[in-house]
Amino acid sequence: AQKVTQAQTEISVVEKEDVTLDCVYETRDTTYYLFWYKQPPSGELVFLIRRNSFDEQNEISGRYSWNFQKSTSSFNFTITASQVVDSAVYFCALNTGRRALTFGSGTRLQVQP
Amino acid sequence: EADIYQTPRYLVIGTGKKITLECSQTMGHDKMYWYQQDPGMELHLIHYSYGVNSTEKGDLSSESTVSRIRTEHFPLTLESARPSHTSQYLCASSPAEKDYGYTFGSGTRLTVV
């Protein structure tokens, strides 16, 4: 069985604050891929990052960074100096090649001006 | 420009009507999926297909049906719409390799009155 847990249902921050979105996953497969997607109010899903299970290097892309730790089965996402445009629902997802992408329940991020 | 297209973008329809939600992709992807999502909530897999003439039900019980007669086309049909079908329906596709994330359509927001 595979599962993705995003324990934070909703987070509210003030602009320019840093914020970390947590993601914990479960799988028995040794090869898998983890993803983060952003869903703005318009409803489409926007791909942010893909990480495979053999690559535990952290990644930084502008104000976004991701911390992957196999020891704790976590793939956390940090936004530095948040902006109002970051307000969205963020989904963590897991792909083991079985059936389909498994999504977490999402974290709604509200960035107040 | 989107490589996966969903029509209509919005649909309001009366109870008991038959409707078909269209999904087409131009990337030659073998795998296609339908997810159902209440606004800002978790995505639930309702149907998937690994290729032409291959369709399977997903995790969430759905009264909808799908077909895959052509690689690029994966329509979803509701024979008799009910208010409980009110939701957003997201179509996605992916190549055979599991390390790729999915490409999502913009979704169809369905309201059954």
Tab-separated table of C-alpha atoms in Angstrom:
chain	number	residue	atom	x	y	z
A	1	ALA	CA	0.000	0.000	0.000
A	2	GLN	CA	1.148	3.531	-0.593
A	3	LYS	CA	0.084	6.635	1.219
A	4	VAL	CA	0.924	10.322	1.383
A	5	THR	CA	0.156	12.380	4.459
A	6	GLN	CA	0.059	16.152	4.597
A	7	ALA	CA	-0.827	16.847	8.197
A	8	GLN	CA	-1.135	20.608	7.776
A	9	THR	CA	-4.576	21.363	6.441
A	10	GLU	CA	-4.157	25.118	6.274
A	11	ILE	CA	-1.318	27.539	6.951
A	12	SER	CA	-1.579	31.299	7.109
A	13	VAL	CA	1.493	33.540	7.016
A	14	VAL	CA	2.261	37.167	6.429
A	15	GLU	CA	4.115	38.164	3.303
A	16	LYS	CA	7.921	37.725	3.457
A	17	GLU	CA	7.702	35.019	6.098
A	18	ASP	CA	9.265	31.637	5.362
A	19	VAL	CA	6.926	28.654	5.405
A	20	THR	CA	7.487	24.889	5.293
A	21	LEU	CA	4.901	22.432	4.037
A	22	ASP	CA	5.291	18.919	5.386
A	23	CYS	CA	4.881	15.677	3.466
A	24	VAL	CA	5.295	12.151	4.811
A	25	TYR	CA	4.927	9.129	2.568
A	26	GLU	CA	4.628	5.363	2.942
A	27	THR	CA	5.633	2.735	0.418
A	28	ARG	CA	7.298	-0.663	0.377
A	29	ASP	CA	8.833	-0.051	-3.024
A	30	THR	CA	12.502	0.841	-3.155
A	31	THR	CA	12.148	2.809	-6.369
A	32	TYR	CA	9.641	5.606	-6.367
A	33	TYR	CA	9.195	9.226	-7.275
A	34	LEU	CA	7.907	12.130	-5.258
A	35	PHE	CA	6.272	15.257	-6.581
A	36	TRP	CA	4.914	18.592	-5.477
A	37	TYR	CA	2.081	20.314	-7.306
A	38	LYS	CA	0.544	23.742	-6.812
A	39	GLN	CA	-3.147	24.384	-7.352
A	40	PRO	CA	-4.053	28.086	-7.517
A	41	PRO	CA	-7.673	29.239	-7.200
A	42	SER	CA	-8.153	28.804	-10.943
A	43	GLY	CA	-8.046	25.052	-10.344
A	44	GLU	CA	-5.326	23.740	-12.629
A	45	LEU	CA	-2.492	21.659	-11.182
A	46	VAL	CA	0.970	23.071	-11.739
A	47	PHE	CA	3.978	20.756	-11.523
A	48	LEU	CA	6.728	22.069	-9.224
A	49	ILE	CA	9.282	19.318	-8.715
A	50	ARG	CA	10.051	15.611	-9.170
A	51	ARG	CA	12.529	13.674	-7.026
A	52	ASN	CA	13.483	10.001	-7.289
A	53	SER	CA	14.109	7.758	-4.306
A	54	PHE	CA	17.831	7.453	-5.015
A	55	ASP	CA	18.526	11.142	-4.984
A	56	GLU	CA	18.446	12.678	-1.532
A	57	GLN	CA	20.073	15.908	-2.546
A	58	ASN	CA	18.145	18.940	-1.490
A	59	GLU	CA	17.062	21.214	-4.269
A	60	ILE	CA	16.645	24.952	-4.465
A	61	SER	CA	14.823	26.815	-7.206
A	62	GLY	CA	14.563	30.513	-6.550
A	63	ARG	CA	12.485	30.969	-3.406
A	64	TYR	CA	11.505	27.283	-3.360
A	65	SER	CA	13.512	24.512	-1.744
A	66	TRP	CA	12.837	20.862	-1.050
A	67	ASN	CA	14.249	18.610	1.637
A	68	PHE	CA	14.041	14.866	0.951
A	69	GLN	CA	14.928	12.501	3.804
A	70	LYS	CA	14.445	8.788	3.250
A	71	SER	CA	15.226	8.027	6.890
A	72	THR	CA	12.057	9.823	7.954
A	73	SER	CA	10.107	9.247	4.696
A	74	SER	CA	9.623	12.955	4.330
A	75	PHE	CA	9.730	15.362	1.405
A	76	ASN	CA	9.188	18.832	2.786
A	77	PHE	CA	8.769	22.013	0.773
A	78	THR	CA	9.912	25.445	1.936
A	79	ILE	CA	8.982	28.787	0.464
A	80	THR	CA	11.344	31.573	1.438
A	81	ALA	CA	10.079	35.162	1.655
A	82	SER	CA	6.528	34.167	0.771
A	83	GLN	CA	4.437	36.329	-1.525
A	84	VAL	CA	0.699	36.735	-1.984
A	85	VAL	CA	0.973	34.916	-5.329
A	86	ASP	CA	2.106	31.822	-3.427
A	87	SER	CA	-1.398	31.470	-2.000
A	88	ALA	CA	-2.689	28.139	-3.268
A	89	VAL	CA	-3.273	24.556	-2.289
A	90	TYR	CA	-0.099	22.479	-2.458
A	91	PHE	CA	-0.167	18.728	-3.031
A	92	CYS	CA	2.551	16.202	-2.396
A	93	ALA	CA	2.318	13.019	-4.483
A	94	LEU	CA	3.976	9.617	-4.776
A	95	ASN	CA	4.480	7.461	-7.869
A	96	THR	CA	5.658	3.861	-7.471
A	97	GLY	CA	4.585	2.780	-10.943
A	98	ARG	CA	1.608	0.931	-9.531
A	99	ARG	CA	-1.651	2.191	-10.981
A	100	ALA	CA	-1.466	5.943	-10.545
A	101	LEU	CA	-0.103	8.909	-8.703
A	102	THR	CA	-1.173	8.958	-5.050
A	103	PHE	CA	-1.859	12.414	-3.681
A	104	GLY	CA	-1.839	13.772	-0.171
A	105	SER	CA	-4.863	15.693	1.019
A	106	GLY	CA	-3.216	19.030	0.307
A	107	THR	CA	-2.163	22.038	2.366
A	108	ARG	CA	-3.895	25.344	1.776
A	109	LEU	CA	-1.422	28.217	2.069
A	110	GLN	CA	-2.748	31.721	2.624
A	111	VAL	CA	-0.198	34.520	2.359
A	112	GLN	CA	-1.534	37.755	3.774
A	113	PRO	CA	-0.196	41.089	2.476
B	1	GLU	CA	0.305	26.008	-24.425
B	2	ALA	CA	-1.512	23.047	-22.872
B	3	ASP	CA	-0.879	19.622	-24.355
B	4	ILE	CA	-3.901	18.124	-22.674
B	5	TYR	CA	-7.302	19.595	-23.252
B	6	GLN	CA	-10.499	19.255	-21.308
B	7	THR	CA	-13.874	20.481	-22.436
B	8	PRO	CA	-16.083	21.980	-21.291
B	9	ARG	CA	-14.327	24.107	-18.678
B	10	TYR	CA	-17.579	24.706	-16.808
B	11	LEU	CA	-20.872	22.845	-17.080
B	12	VAL	CA	-24.193	23.309	-15.320
B	13	ILE	CA	-26.658	20.573	-16.068
B	14	GLY	CA	-29.969	19.276	-14.773
B	15	THR	CA	-30.471	16.078	-12.825
B	16	GLY	CA	-30.940	13.003	-14.974
B	17	LYS	CA	-29.082	14.305	-18.012
B	18	LYS	CA	-26.389	12.305	-19.748
B	19	ILE	CA	-23.071	14.101	-20.096
B	20	THR	CA	-19.655	13.390	-21.532
B	21	LEU	CA	-16.557	15.183	-20.348
B	22	GLU	CA	-13.905	15.313	-23.031
B	23	CYS	CA	-10.163	14.850	-22.549
B	24	SER	CA	-7.567	14.805	-25.307
B	25	GLN	CA	-3.784	14.866	-25.254
B	26	THR	CA	-1.305	15.442	-28.036
B	27	MET	CA	1.788	13.992	-26.386
B	28	GLY	CA	1.299	10.358	-27.386
B	29	HIS	CA	1.122	9.303	-23.739
B	30	ASP	CA	0.001	5.729	-23.145
B	31	LYS	CA	-1.412	6.334	-19.694
B	32	MET	CA	-4.400	8.527	-18.915
B	33	TYR	CA	-6.341	9.202	-15.732
B	34	TRP	CA	-9.453	10.819	-14.350
B	35	TYR	CA	-9.464	12.350	-10.895
B	36	GLN	CA	-12.417	13.795	-9.025
B	37	GLN	CA	-11.817	16.691	-6.679
B	38	ASP	CA	-14.014	18.869	-4.537
B	39	PRO	CA	-12.576	22.419	-4.591
B	40	GLY	CA	-9.235	22.557	-2.809
B	41	MET	CA	-9.667	19.071	-1.455
B	42	GLU	CA	-7.973	15.729	-2.043
B	43	LEU	CA	-7.815	14.255	-5.539
B	44	HIS	CA	-9.470	10.864	-5.898
B	45	LEU	CA	-8.617	8.533	-8.760
B	46	ILE	CA	-11.825	7.350	-10.444
B	47	HIS	CA	-10.578	5.795	-13.710
B	48	TYR	CA	-7.315	5.069	-15.466
B	49	SER	CA	-6.109	3.580	-18.706
B	50	TYR	CA	-2.757	2.133	-19.697
B	51	GLY	CA	-3.505	2.171	-23.404
B	52	VAL	CA	-6.094	1.659	-26.108
B	53	ASN	CA	-8.947	-0.623	-25.028
B	54	SER	CA	-7.580	-0.707	-21.475
B	55	THR	CA	-9.617	0.908	-18.704
B	56	GLU	CA	-9.771	0.298	-14.974
B	57	LYS	CA	-11.704	1.713	-12.047
B	58	GLY	CA	-9.788	3.726	-9.497
B	59	ASP	CA	-9.973	4.083	-5.755
B	60	LEU	CA	-13.152	6.103	-5.510
B	61	SER	CA	-16.392	4.441	-6.474
B	62	SER	CA	-17.874	6.349	-9.360
B	63	GLU	CA	-21.040	5.998	-11.407
B	64	SER	CA	-19.176	7.250	-14.448
B	65	THR	CA	-17.741	5.205	-17.294
B	66	VAL	CA	-14.790	5.782	-19.604
B	67	SER	CA	-13.561	4.552	-22.951
B	68	ARG	CA	-10.179	4.531	-24.688
B	69	ILE	CA	-10.647	3.876	-28.363
B	70	ARG	CA	-7.811	6.163	-29.435
B	71	THR	CA	-4.552	6.884	-27.626
B	72	GLU	CA	-5.182	10.604	-27.495
B	73	HIS	CA	-8.801	10.536	-26.311
B	74	PHE	CA	-10.198	9.501	-22.913
B	75	PRO	CA	-13.784	10.692	-22.431
B	76	LEU	CA	-15.753	10.270	-19.218
B	77	THR	CA	-19.522	9.740	-19.322
B	78	LEU	CA	-22.225	10.112	-16.697
B	79	GLU	CA	-25.379	8.349	-17.879
B	80	SER	CA	-27.654	10.137	-15.419
B	81	ALA	CA	-26.217	13.137	-13.597
B	82	ARG	CA	-27.098	13.727	-9.941
B	83	PRO	CA	-26.305	16.605	-7.555
B	84	SER	CA	-23.792	14.313	-5.798
B	85	HIS	CA	-21.747	14.390	-9.022
B	86	THR	CA	-21.096	18.097	-8.565
B	87	SER	CA	-17.325	18.372	-8.436
B	88	GLN	CA	-14.228	19.186	-10.452
B	89	TYR	CA	-12.979	16.476	-12.798
B	90	LEU	CA	-9.305	16.535	-13.731
B	91	CYS	CA	-7.843	14.540	-16.589
B	92	ALA	CA	-4.135	13.689	-16.730
B	93	SER	CA	-1.725	11.734	-18.861
B	94	SER	CA	1.764	10.327	-18.451
B	95	PRO	CA	4.326	8.362	-20.434
B	96	ALA	CA	4.951	4.727	-19.554
B	97	GLU	CA	7.988	5.525	-17.425
B	98	LYS	CA	7.036	6.082	-13.811
B	99	ASP	CA	9.617	8.727	-13.181
B	100	TYR	CA	7.629	11.276	-15.057
B	101	GLY	CA	4.959	13.279	-13.401
B	102	TYR	CA	1.621	13.753	-14.912
B	103	THR	CA	0.428	16.497	-17.211
B	104	PHE	CA	-2.954	17.733	-16.070
B	105	GLY	CA	-5.738	19.383	-17.993
B	106	SER	CA	-7.398	22.532	-16.707
B	107	GLY	CA	-10.335	20.533	-15.361
B	108	THR	CA	-14.083	20.555	-15.833
B	109	ARG	CA	-16.156	22.087	-13.053
B	110	LEU	CA	-19.468	20.263	-13.113
B	111	THR	CA	-22.568	21.468	-11.293
B	112	VAL	CA	-25.679	19.310	-11.318
B	113	VAL	CA	-28.824	21.140	-10.291
